[in-house]
Amino acid sequence: MSNHSAEKIPAENNGSNGMKKTLSLWNYFTIGFGAIIGTGWVLLVGDWMIIGGGPTAAIIAFAVGAVFLLPIGAVFGELTAAIPISGGIVEYVDRTYGSKVSYYTGWLLALGNGILCPWEAIAISTLVSEKFGDFFPVLRSVKLYTILGADVYLFPTLISLCFAVYVIRLNFKGASSAAKLQAFLTKALLAGMVLAMGISLFKGGPQNIQPLFSKVTGPASSTEATGLFAGIVSVLVMTPFFYAGFDTIPQQAEEAAEGLDWHKFGRIISLALLASGGFYIICIYSFGSIIPWTEFVKSSVPALACLKNINIVLYVVMLCIATMGPMGPMNSFYGATTRIMLAMGRKGQLPETFSRLDPKKGTPITANILMSVLTLAGPFLGKKMLVPLTNVSALAFIFSCTMVSFACLKMRRTEPNLNRPYKVPGGKIGIGAACAAGSIIIGLLVVPASPAALKPVEWVIVFGWLAIGLLLSILSGKKKARA
């Protein structure tokens, strides 16, 4: 490691800093894989087919999306293996582009990751009220209020809060407790996939994914594309959100078990992306071939509706898996966001209180409290907030990833002697591909003519978060000036 890099890592990141070192390579894989796939595939697989004009377009889009993000995953692998500290993204950008750019990169990533905690809490309350409510009408007996046209009921809100409290409690206890939950939920989701594949093999067949392209209208969306290529592009612009989660692996690098093989660690992020891509492709094919896909997409939450018609026991099992699924990403993103805020607190970018760790558990105290409040607010927001939160998260996530890619490229020039146990395949060309991929996706989200451009309400959330960040930055700056 060069003298330059040794100077720049804060002292508390070198050696013992109060954080427990318990996470293995398998823990890191399940944290990343669980964070990626848990984000509502059971709820949304029908919408992917509708928007793309069929399962074929959706399968191609998710395959291309995974390959598109591979260079970015490799960049994260190189930097995390070289500089294994919690919330490393803040450090990488700070070392190359300075404190201000690093601050807003970290703050936007905290938004992109943090938003997913209330998002998942809304997903749980929505499933409980809409699907379990069919079995137990009492769940919908006490209506609290209507927000943005969505009804919020008392009992589903309470159930979702219980799930959220469980995840929060695990994160207050430490990373190894949270990793155990992640491993369990990953297995439960894979069991659900095997179930769907088994049914499609016996009940369906490849003839059901015909026609290759057709314009259809479903309960919540319709095909706007005019052909197969346009259908692929329409789904492709959505895929970064559904692959968001691989960045949760580097956020917890500081808690790696002693003696971890950092060269293998560099590959874990790409493996999590490829495994998730395979998962999505099998998922779309399995559900798209159970019955003719044009029939499949007519129901609300078709992945569950088609199972209900085949076997009620299978339906209940999948419904339980779908309801527990959001706990996986909620857990991953909760842990990742608190580590970003911890890193920003250590650098003096956030008020000093954010750098405090629990002396026994080694967990960030202030960041955990802030994330608890955000997560517990979720079930009260209603299901109509899911789409705006999705789009804001996609922009914040990909902006941070792109800044890290540019940081990696610049660091090859400014810190050539940095010890890199893992390097991006293709060297600077590979890193350049990551920069290009990220920039294209940002363009698709911010250029007004794009099919995926943010809407006014989404820009309000982005600018509101940046305004809070500016206020905190001024506060921490004043404290530093007084000191």
Coordinates of C-alpha atoms in Angstrom, one line a residue:
M1 CA 0.0 0.0 0.0
S2 CA 1.4 3.4 -0.9
N3 CA 2.2 6.1 1.6
H4 CA -0.6 8.2 0.1
S5 CA -3.2 5.5 0.8
A6 CA -1.9 4.8 4.3
E7 CA -2.3 8.4 5.2
K8 CA -5.8 8.7 3.9
I9 CA -7.5 5.8 5.7
P10 CA -8.8 7.0 9.1
A11 CA -7.1 5.5 12.1
E12 CA -10.2 3.8 13.3
N13 CA -10.4 1.8 10.0
N14 CA -6.9 0.3 10.5
G15 CA -6.9 -2.8 12.7
S16 CA -9.4 -3.0 15.6
N17 CA -12.2 -0.5 15.5
G18 CA -14.8 -2.0 17.7
M19 CA -16.6 -3.8 14.8
K20 CA -16.9 -7.6 15.1
K21 CA -15.1 -9.6 12.4
T22 CA -17.4 -12.6 11.7
L23 CA -18.5 -12.6 8.1
S24 CA -17.4 -15.4 5.7
L25 CA -17.4 -15.5 1.9
W26 CA -20.7 -17.5 2.0
N27 CA -22.2 -14.8 4.4
Y28 CA -21.2 -12.1 1.9
F29 CA -22.7 -14.1 -1.1
T30 CA -26.0 -14.6 0.8
I31 CA -26.1 -10.9 1.9
G32 CA -25.7 -9.7 -1.7
F33 CA -27.8 -12.4 -3.4
G34 CA -30.6 -12.0 -0.9
A35 CA -30.6 -8.2 -1.2
I36 CA -30.9 -8.5 -5.0
I37 CA -33.5 -11.2 -5.5
G38 CA -35.7 -10.4 -2.5
T39 CA -37.0 -7.2 -4.0
G40 CA -40.5 -8.3 -5.0
W41 CA -40.0 -10.8 -7.8
V42 CA -43.2 -12.7 -6.9
L43 CA -45.2 -9.4 -7.0
L44 CA -43.7 -8.1 -10.2
V45 CA -42.9 -11.0 -12.6
G46 CA -46.2 -10.5 -14.4
D47 CA -45.5 -6.7 -14.9
W48 CA -42.1 -7.6 -16.5
M49 CA -43.9 -9.8 -19.1
I50 CA -46.6 -7.1 -19.7
I51 CA -44.1 -4.2 -20.2
G52 CA -41.9 -6.3 -22.4
G53 CA -44.7 -7.8 -24.4
G54 CA -44.0 -11.4 -23.3
P55 CA -41.6 -13.6 -21.3
T56 CA -39.0 -13.7 -24.2
A57 CA -38.3 -9.9 -24.0
A58 CA -38.2 -10.0 -20.2
I59 CA -35.7 -12.9 -20.2
I60 CA -33.4 -11.2 -22.7
A61 CA -33.6 -7.9 -20.8
F62 CA -32.6 -9.4 -17.5
A63 CA -29.8 -11.3 -19.1
V64 CA -28.4 -8.1 -20.8
G65 CA -29.0 -6.2 -17.5
A66 CA -26.8 -8.6 -15.6
V67 CA -24.0 -8.5 -18.2
F68 CA -24.3 -4.7 -18.3
L69 CA -23.7 -4.4 -14.5
L70 CA -20.9 -7.0 -14.3
P71 CA -18.1 -4.4 -14.9
I72 CA -19.6 -2.3 -12.1
G73 CA -19.6 -5.4 -9.8
A74 CA -16.0 -6.0 -10.7
V75 CA -15.1 -2.4 -9.8
F76 CA -16.6 -2.9 -6.4
G77 CA -14.7 -6.1 -6.0
E78 CA -11.3 -4.5 -6.8
L79 CA -11.8 -1.5 -4.5
T80 CA -13.3 -3.4 -1.6
A81 CA -10.5 -6.1 -1.6
A82 CA -7.9 -3.3 -1.7
I83 CA -9.6 -1.0 0.9
P84 CA -11.8 -3.3 3.1
I85 CA -13.6 -0.7 5.3
S86 CA -17.3 -0.2 6.2
G87 CA -19.1 2.2 3.8
G88 CA -16.0 2.1 1.6
I89 CA -17.8 4.0 -1.3
V90 CA -17.4 7.2 0.7
E91 CA -13.6 6.5 1.1
Y92 CA -13.1 5.6 -2.6
V93 CA -14.6 8.8 -3.9
D94 CA -13.0 11.0 -1.2
R95 CA -9.5 9.7 -2.2
T96 CA -10.1 10.6 -5.8
Y97 CA -12.6 13.5 -6.1
G98 CA -12.5 15.1 -2.6
S99 CA -14.8 15.5 0.3
K100 CA -17.7 17.4 -1.3
V101 CA -18.2 14.9 -4.1
S102 CA -17.7 12.0 -1.7
Y103 CA -20.3 13.5 0.7
Y104 CA -23.1 13.7 -1.9
T105 CA -22.2 10.3 -3.4
G106 CA -22.5 8.7 0.1
W107 CA -25.6 10.7 0.9
L108 CA -27.4 9.6 -2.3
L109 CA -26.3 6.0 -1.8
A110 CA -27.8 6.2 1.7
L111 CA -31.0 7.4 0.1
G112 CA -30.9 4.6 -2.6
N113 CA -30.3 1.9 0.0
G114 CA -32.3 3.4 2.9
I115 CA -35.5 3.9 0.8
L116 CA -35.6 0.1 0.3
C117 CA -36.3 -0.5 4.0
P118 CA -39.7 1.3 4.1
W119 CA -40.3 0.0 0.5
E120 CA -40.0 -3.6 1.7
A121 CA -42.2 -2.8 4.8
I122 CA -44.9 -1.5 2.4
A123 CA -44.6 -4.7 0.2
I124 CA -45.2 -6.9 3.3
S125 CA -48.3 -4.9 4.4
T126 CA -49.6 -4.9 0.8
L127 CA -49.4 -8.7 0.5
V128 CA -50.9 -9.2 4.0
S129 CA -53.9 -6.9 3.2
E130 CA -54.5 -8.0 -0.4
K131 CA -53.7 -11.7 -0.4
F132 CA -54.0 -12.9 3.3
G133 CA -57.0 -10.6 3.5
D134 CA -58.9 -12.9 1.0
F135 CA -58.5 -15.7 3.5
F136 CA -59.1 -13.7 6.6
P137 CA -61.4 -10.7 5.9
V138 CA -60.8 -9.5 9.5
L139 CA -57.4 -8.2 8.3
R140 CA -59.2 -5.6 6.3
S141 CA -61.8 -4.8 9.0
V142 CA -60.2 -1.7 10.4
K143 CA -59.3 1.0 7.8
L144 CA -57.0 3.7 9.1
Y145 CA -57.0 6.2 6.2
T146 CA -56.5 6.5 2.4
I147 CA -53.2 7.9 1.1
L148 CA -52.7 8.7 -2.6
G149 CA -55.7 6.5 -3.4
A150 CA -54.4 3.5 -1.4
D151 CA -56.2 2.2 1.7
V152 CA -54.1 1.6 4.8
Y153 CA -55.5 -1.0 7.2
L154 CA -54.7 -1.5 10.9
F155 CA -53.9 -5.2 11.1
P156 CA -51.6 -5.5 8.0
T157 CA -49.8 -2.4 9.2
L158 CA -49.2 -4.0 12.7
I159 CA -48.0 -7.3 11.1
S160 CA -45.6 -5.4 8.8
L161 CA -44.3 -3.4 11.8
C162 CA -43.6 -6.7 13.7
F163 CA -41.5 -8.0 10.7
A164 CA -39.6 -4.6 10.6
V165 CA -39.0 -4.6 14.4
Y166 CA -37.5 -8.1 14.1
V167 CA -35.0 -7.0 11.4
I168 CA -34.2 -3.8 13.4
R169 CA -33.5 -5.9 16.5
L170 CA -31.1 -8.2 14.6
N171 CA -29.2 -5.2 13.2
F172 CA -28.8 -3.8 16.7
K173 CA -27.3 -7.2 17.8
G174 CA -24.7 -7.2 15.0
A175 CA -23.8 -8.4 11.5
S176 CA -23.5 -12.2 12.2
S177 CA -27.1 -12.4 13.6
A178 CA -28.4 -10.5 10.5
A179 CA -26.3 -12.8 8.2
K180 CA -28.1 -15.9 9.7
L181 CA -31.5 -14.4 8.8
Q182 CA -30.2 -13.7 5.3
A183 CA -29.0 -17.3 4.8
F184 CA -32.4 -18.6 5.9
L185 CA -34.4 -16.3 3.7
T186 CA -32.2 -17.1 0.7
K187 CA -32.9 -20.8 1.1
A188 CA -36.7 -20.1 1.4
L189 CA -36.7 -18.0 -1.8
L190 CA -34.8 -20.7 -3.7
A191 CA -37.3 -23.3 -2.4
G192 CA -40.0 -21.1 -3.9
M193 CA -38.2 -21.1 -7.3
V194 CA -37.8 -24.9 -7.3
L195 CA -41.5 -25.2 -6.6
A196 CA -42.4 -22.9 -9.5
M197 CA -40.0 -24.8 -11.9
G198 CA -41.5 -28.1 -10.8
I199 CA -45.0 -27.0 -11.5
S200 CA -44.1 -25.5 -14.9
L201 CA -42.3 -28.7 -16.0
F202 CA -45.4 -30.9 -15.1
K203 CA -48.2 -28.5 -15.9
G204 CA -46.8 -26.2 -18.7
G205 CA -44.4 -26.2 -21.5
P206 CA -42.4 -24.0 -23.9
Q207 CA -45.4 -23.6 -26.1
N208 CA -46.9 -21.3 -23.4
I209 CA -44.3 -18.6 -23.9
Q210 CA -45.6 -18.0 -27.5
P211 CA -46.3 -15.5 -29.0
L212 CA -42.8 -14.1 -28.7
F213 CA -44.3 -10.5 -28.7
S214 CA -47.8 -9.4 -28.1
K215 CA -49.3 -6.1 -26.8
V216 CA -51.4 -6.9 -23.7
T217 CA -53.1 -5.0 -20.8
G218 CA -52.8 -6.2 -17.2
P219 CA -54.4 -5.0 -14.0
A220 CA -51.6 -2.5 -13.2
S221 CA -49.7 -2.0 -16.5
S222 CA -49.9 -2.4 -20.3
T223 CA -47.5 -3.0 -23.2
E224 CA -46.4 0.4 -24.6
A225 CA -43.6 -1.2 -26.8
T226 CA -44.4 -1.8 -30.5
G227 CA -42.1 -4.7 -31.1
L228 CA -39.7 -7.3 -29.5
F229 CA -36.7 -4.9 -29.5
A230 CA -38.7 -2.0 -28.0
G231 CA -40.1 -4.5 -25.4
I232 CA -36.5 -5.6 -24.4
V233 CA -35.4 -1.9 -24.0
S234 CA -38.6 -1.1 -21.9
V235 CA -37.7 -3.9 -19.4
L236 CA -33.9 -3.3 -19.6
V237 CA -34.2 0.3 -18.1
M238 CA -36.0 -1.3 -15.1
T239 CA -33.4 -4.0 -14.4
P240 CA -30.8 -1.8 -12.4
F241 CA -33.4 -1.5 -9.6
F242 CA -33.9 -5.3 -9.5
Y243 CA -30.1 -5.9 -9.4
A244 CA -29.6 -3.2 -6.7
G245 CA -28.2 -5.0 -3.7
F246 CA -24.8 -6.2 -4.8
D247 CA -23.3 -3.0 -3.3
T248 CA -24.4 -4.2 0.2
I249 CA -21.4 -6.7 0.1
P250 CA -18.7 -4.0 0.2
Q251 CA -20.5 -1.9 2.8
Q252 CA -19.8 -4.6 5.4
A253 CA -16.3 -5.4 4.3
E254 CA -14.8 -4.3 7.7
E255 CA -16.7 -7.2 9.4
A256 CA -14.9 -9.8 7.3
A257 CA -13.6 -12.8 9.3
E258 CA -9.9 -13.0 10.0
G259 CA -7.9 -14.7 7.2
L260 CA -10.6 -14.1 4.5
D261 CA -9.3 -14.7 0.9
W262 CA -9.6 -11.2 -0.6
H263 CA -8.9 -12.4 -4.2
K264 CA -12.0 -14.7 -3.9
F265 CA -13.9 -11.9 -2.2
G266 CA -13.4 -9.8 -5.3
R267 CA -15.3 -12.4 -7.4
I268 CA -18.2 -12.8 -4.9
I269 CA -19.9 -9.6 -6.1
S270 CA -19.9 -10.7 -9.8
L271 CA -21.0 -14.2 -8.7
A272 CA -24.0 -12.7 -6.8
L273 CA -24.9 -10.7 -9.9
L274 CA -24.7 -13.7 -12.2
A275 CA -26.6 -16.0 -9.8
S276 CA -29.3 -13.3 -9.5
G277 CA -29.5 -13.0 -13.3
G278 CA -29.9 -16.8 -13.5
F279 CA -32.6 -16.7 -10.8
Y280 CA -34.6 -14.0 -12.6
I281 CA -34.4 -15.8 -16.0
I282 CA -35.5 -19.2 -14.6
C283 CA -38.2 -17.3 -12.6
I284 CA -39.6 -15.6 -15.7
Y285 CA -39.5 -18.8 -17.8
S286 CA -41.1 -20.9 -15.1
F287 CA -44.0 -18.6 -14.5
G288 CA -44.3 -17.7 -18.2
S289 CA -44.7 -21.3 -19.2
I290 CA -47.1 -22.7 -16.5
I291 CA -50.1 -21.5 -18.6
P292 CA -50.2 -19.4 -21.8
W293 CA -48.5 -16.2 -20.7
T294 CA -51.2 -14.0 -22.2
E295 CA -53.7 -15.6 -19.7
F296 CA -51.1 -15.6 -16.9
V297 CA -50.7 -11.8 -16.9
K298 CA -54.5 -11.0 -16.6
S299 CA -54.6 -11.6 -12.8
S300 CA -53.4 -9.3 -10.0
V301 CA -50.1 -10.7 -8.7
P302 CA -50.3 -13.5 -11.3
A303 CA -47.4 -15.6 -9.9
L304 CA -49.6 -16.3 -6.9
A305 CA -53.0 -16.3 -8.7
C306 CA -52.0 -19.1 -11.1
L307 CA -50.7 -21.2 -8.2
K308 CA -54.0 -20.7 -6.4
N309 CA -55.9 -22.3 -9.3
I310 CA -53.5 -25.2 -9.5
N311 CA -53.1 -26.2 -5.8
I312 CA -54.2 -24.2 -2.7
V313 CA -51.5 -25.7 -0.5
L314 CA -48.7 -24.6 -3.0
Y315 CA -50.4 -21.2 -3.1
V316 CA -50.2 -20.7 0.6
V317 CA -46.6 -21.9 0.7
M318 CA -45.6 -19.4 -2.0
L319 CA -47.6 -16.7 -0.3
C320 CA -45.7 -17.2 2.9
I321 CA -42.4 -17.1 1.0
A322 CA -43.4 -14.0 -0.8
T323 CA -44.4 -12.3 2.5
M324 CA -41.1 -13.2 4.2
G325 CA -39.0 -12.3 1.0
P326 CA -39.0 -8.6 1.6
M327 CA -37.3 -9.2 5.0
G328 CA -34.1 -10.2 3.1
P329 CA -33.4 -6.9 1.3
M330 CA -34.8 -4.9 4.2
N331 CA -32.1 -6.6 6.4
S332 CA -29.3 -6.1 3.8
F333 CA -30.1 -2.5 3.0
Y334 CA -30.6 -1.6 6.6
G335 CA -27.1 -2.9 7.4
A336 CA -25.5 -1.3 4.4
T337 CA -27.1 2.2 5.0
T338 CA -26.0 2.3 8.6
R339 CA -22.4 1.5 7.5
I340 CA -22.5 4.3 4.9
M341 CA -23.6 6.8 7.6
L342 CA -21.0 5.4 10.0
A343 CA -18.3 6.0 7.4
M344 CA -19.6 9.6 6.7
G345 CA -19.6 10.2 10.5
R346 CA -16.0 9.1 10.8
K347 CA -15.0 11.5 8.1
G348 CA -16.7 14.4 9.7
Q349 CA -19.2 14.6 6.8
L350 CA -22.1 13.9 9.2
P351 CA -22.3 15.1 12.8
E352 CA -19.9 13.2 15.1
T353 CA -22.7 11.2 16.8
F354 CA -22.9 9.1 13.6
S355 CA -19.4 7.7 14.2
R356 CA -20.4 6.2 17.6
L357 CA -20.4 2.3 18.0
D358 CA -22.1 0.2 20.6
P359 CA -19.2 -0.9 22.8
K360 CA -20.6 -4.5 23.3
K361 CA -22.2 -5.2 19.9
G362 CA -19.9 -3.1 17.6
T363 CA -22.9 -1.7 15.7
P364 CA -23.5 1.9 14.7
I365 CA -25.8 3.5 17.3
T366 CA -27.1 6.8 15.8
A367 CA -27.4 5.4 12.2
N368 CA -29.4 2.4 13.6
I369 CA -31.8 4.7 15.3
L370 CA -32.3 6.9 12.2
M371 CA -32.9 3.8 10.0
S372 CA -35.3 2.3 12.6
V373 CA -37.5 5.5 12.2
L374 CA -37.4 5.4 8.4
T375 CA -38.2 1.6 8.3
L376 CA -41.1 1.8 10.7
A377 CA -42.6 4.7 8.7
G378 CA -43.0 2.4 5.7
P379 CA -46.2 0.5 6.4
F380 CA -48.0 3.9 7.0
L381 CA -47.2 5.2 3.5
G382 CA -49.5 2.9 1.5
K383 CA -48.8 0.9 -1.7
K384 CA -49.1 3.8 -4.1
M385 CA -45.7 5.0 -2.8
L386 CA -43.9 1.9 -4.1
V387 CA -43.3 3.1 -7.7
P388 CA -42.0 6.6 -6.8
L389 CA -39.6 5.1 -4.2
T390 CA -38.5 2.5 -6.8
N391 CA -37.5 5.1 -9.3
V392 CA -35.7 7.4 -6.8
S393 CA -33.8 4.4 -5.4
A394 CA -32.7 3.4 -9.0
L395 CA -31.3 6.8 -9.7
A396 CA -29.5 7.2 -6.4
F397 CA -28.1 3.7 -6.6
I398 CA -26.7 3.9 -10.1
F399 CA -25.3 7.5 -9.6
S400 CA -23.2 6.2 -6.6
C401 CA -22.1 3.1 -8.6
T402 CA -21.0 5.3 -11.5
M403 CA -19.0 7.6 -9.2
V404 CA -17.2 4.6 -7.7
S405 CA -16.4 3.4 -11.3
F406 CA -14.8 6.8 -12.1
A407 CA -13.0 6.7 -8.7
C408 CA -11.6 3.2 -9.6
L409 CA -10.4 4.5 -13.0
K410 CA -8.7 7.5 -11.5
M411 CA -7.1 5.5 -8.6
R412 CA -5.3 3.3 -11.2
R413 CA -3.4 6.4 -12.1
T414 CA -3.1 8.2 -8.7
E415 CA -2.4 5.1 -6.6
P416 CA -0.6 2.6 -8.9
N417 CA 1.2 0.9 -5.9
L418 CA -2.0 0.2 -4.0
N419 CA -2.1 -3.5 -3.1
R420 CA -5.0 -4.9 -5.2
P421 CA -5.7 -8.6 -4.3
Y422 CA -8.4 -8.6 -7.0
K423 CA -8.3 -6.6 -10.3
V424 CA -11.1 -5.8 -12.8
P425 CA -10.8 -8.2 -15.8
G426 CA -9.6 -6.2 -18.8
G427 CA -7.9 -3.5 -16.6
K428 CA -8.7 0.1 -17.6
I429 CA -10.9 -1.0 -20.5
G430 CA -13.1 -3.1 -18.0
I431 CA -13.3 -0.1 -15.7
G432 CA -14.2 2.2 -18.6
A433 CA -17.0 -0.2 -19.5
A434 CA -18.4 0.2 -16.0
C435 CA -18.2 4.0 -16.3
A436 CA -20.0 3.9 -19.6
A437 CA -22.7 1.4 -18.4
G438 CA -23.5 3.6 -15.4
S439 CA -23.6 6.8 -17.4
I440 CA -26.0 5.3 -20.0
I441 CA -28.4 4.2 -17.2
I442 CA -28.3 7.7 -15.5
G443 CA -29.1 9.3 -18.9
L444 CA -32.1 7.0 -19.3
L445 CA -33.4 8.1 -15.8
V446 CA -32.8 11.9 -16.1
V447 CA -33.3 12.8 -19.8
P448 CA -37.0 13.9 -20.0
A449 CA -37.7 12.1 -23.3
S450 CA -36.6 8.7 -21.9
P451 CA -39.3 6.1 -21.1
A452 CA -37.8 5.7 -17.6
A453 CA -37.4 9.5 -16.8
L454 CA -38.2 10.5 -13.2
K455 CA -41.6 12.2 -12.6
P456 CA -42.0 15.5 -10.6
V457 CA -42.9 13.7 -7.3
E458 CA -39.8 11.7 -7.6
W459 CA -37.6 14.7 -8.2
V460 CA -39.2 16.3 -5.0
I461 CA -38.0 13.2 -3.0
V462 CA -34.4 13.5 -4.5
F463 CA -34.1 17.3 -3.9
G464 CA -35.7 17.0 -0.4
W465 CA -33.1 14.4 0.6
L466 CA -30.3 16.6 -0.9
A467 CA -31.6 19.5 1.1
I468 CA -31.5 17.5 4.4
G469 CA -27.9 16.4 3.4
L470 CA -26.9 20.0 2.9
L471 CA -28.3 21.0 6.3
L472 CA -26.4 18.2 8.1
S473 CA -23.2 19.1 6.2
I474 CA -23.5 22.7 7.4
L475 CA -24.1 21.5 11.0
S476 CA -21.1 19.2 11.0
G477 CA -19.0 22.0 9.4
K478 CA -19.9 24.4 12.1
K479 CA -19.0 21.9 14.8
K480 CA -15.6 21.3 13.2
A481 CA -15.0 25.1 13.0
R482 CA -15.8 25.5 16.7
A483 CA -13.5 22.6 17.5

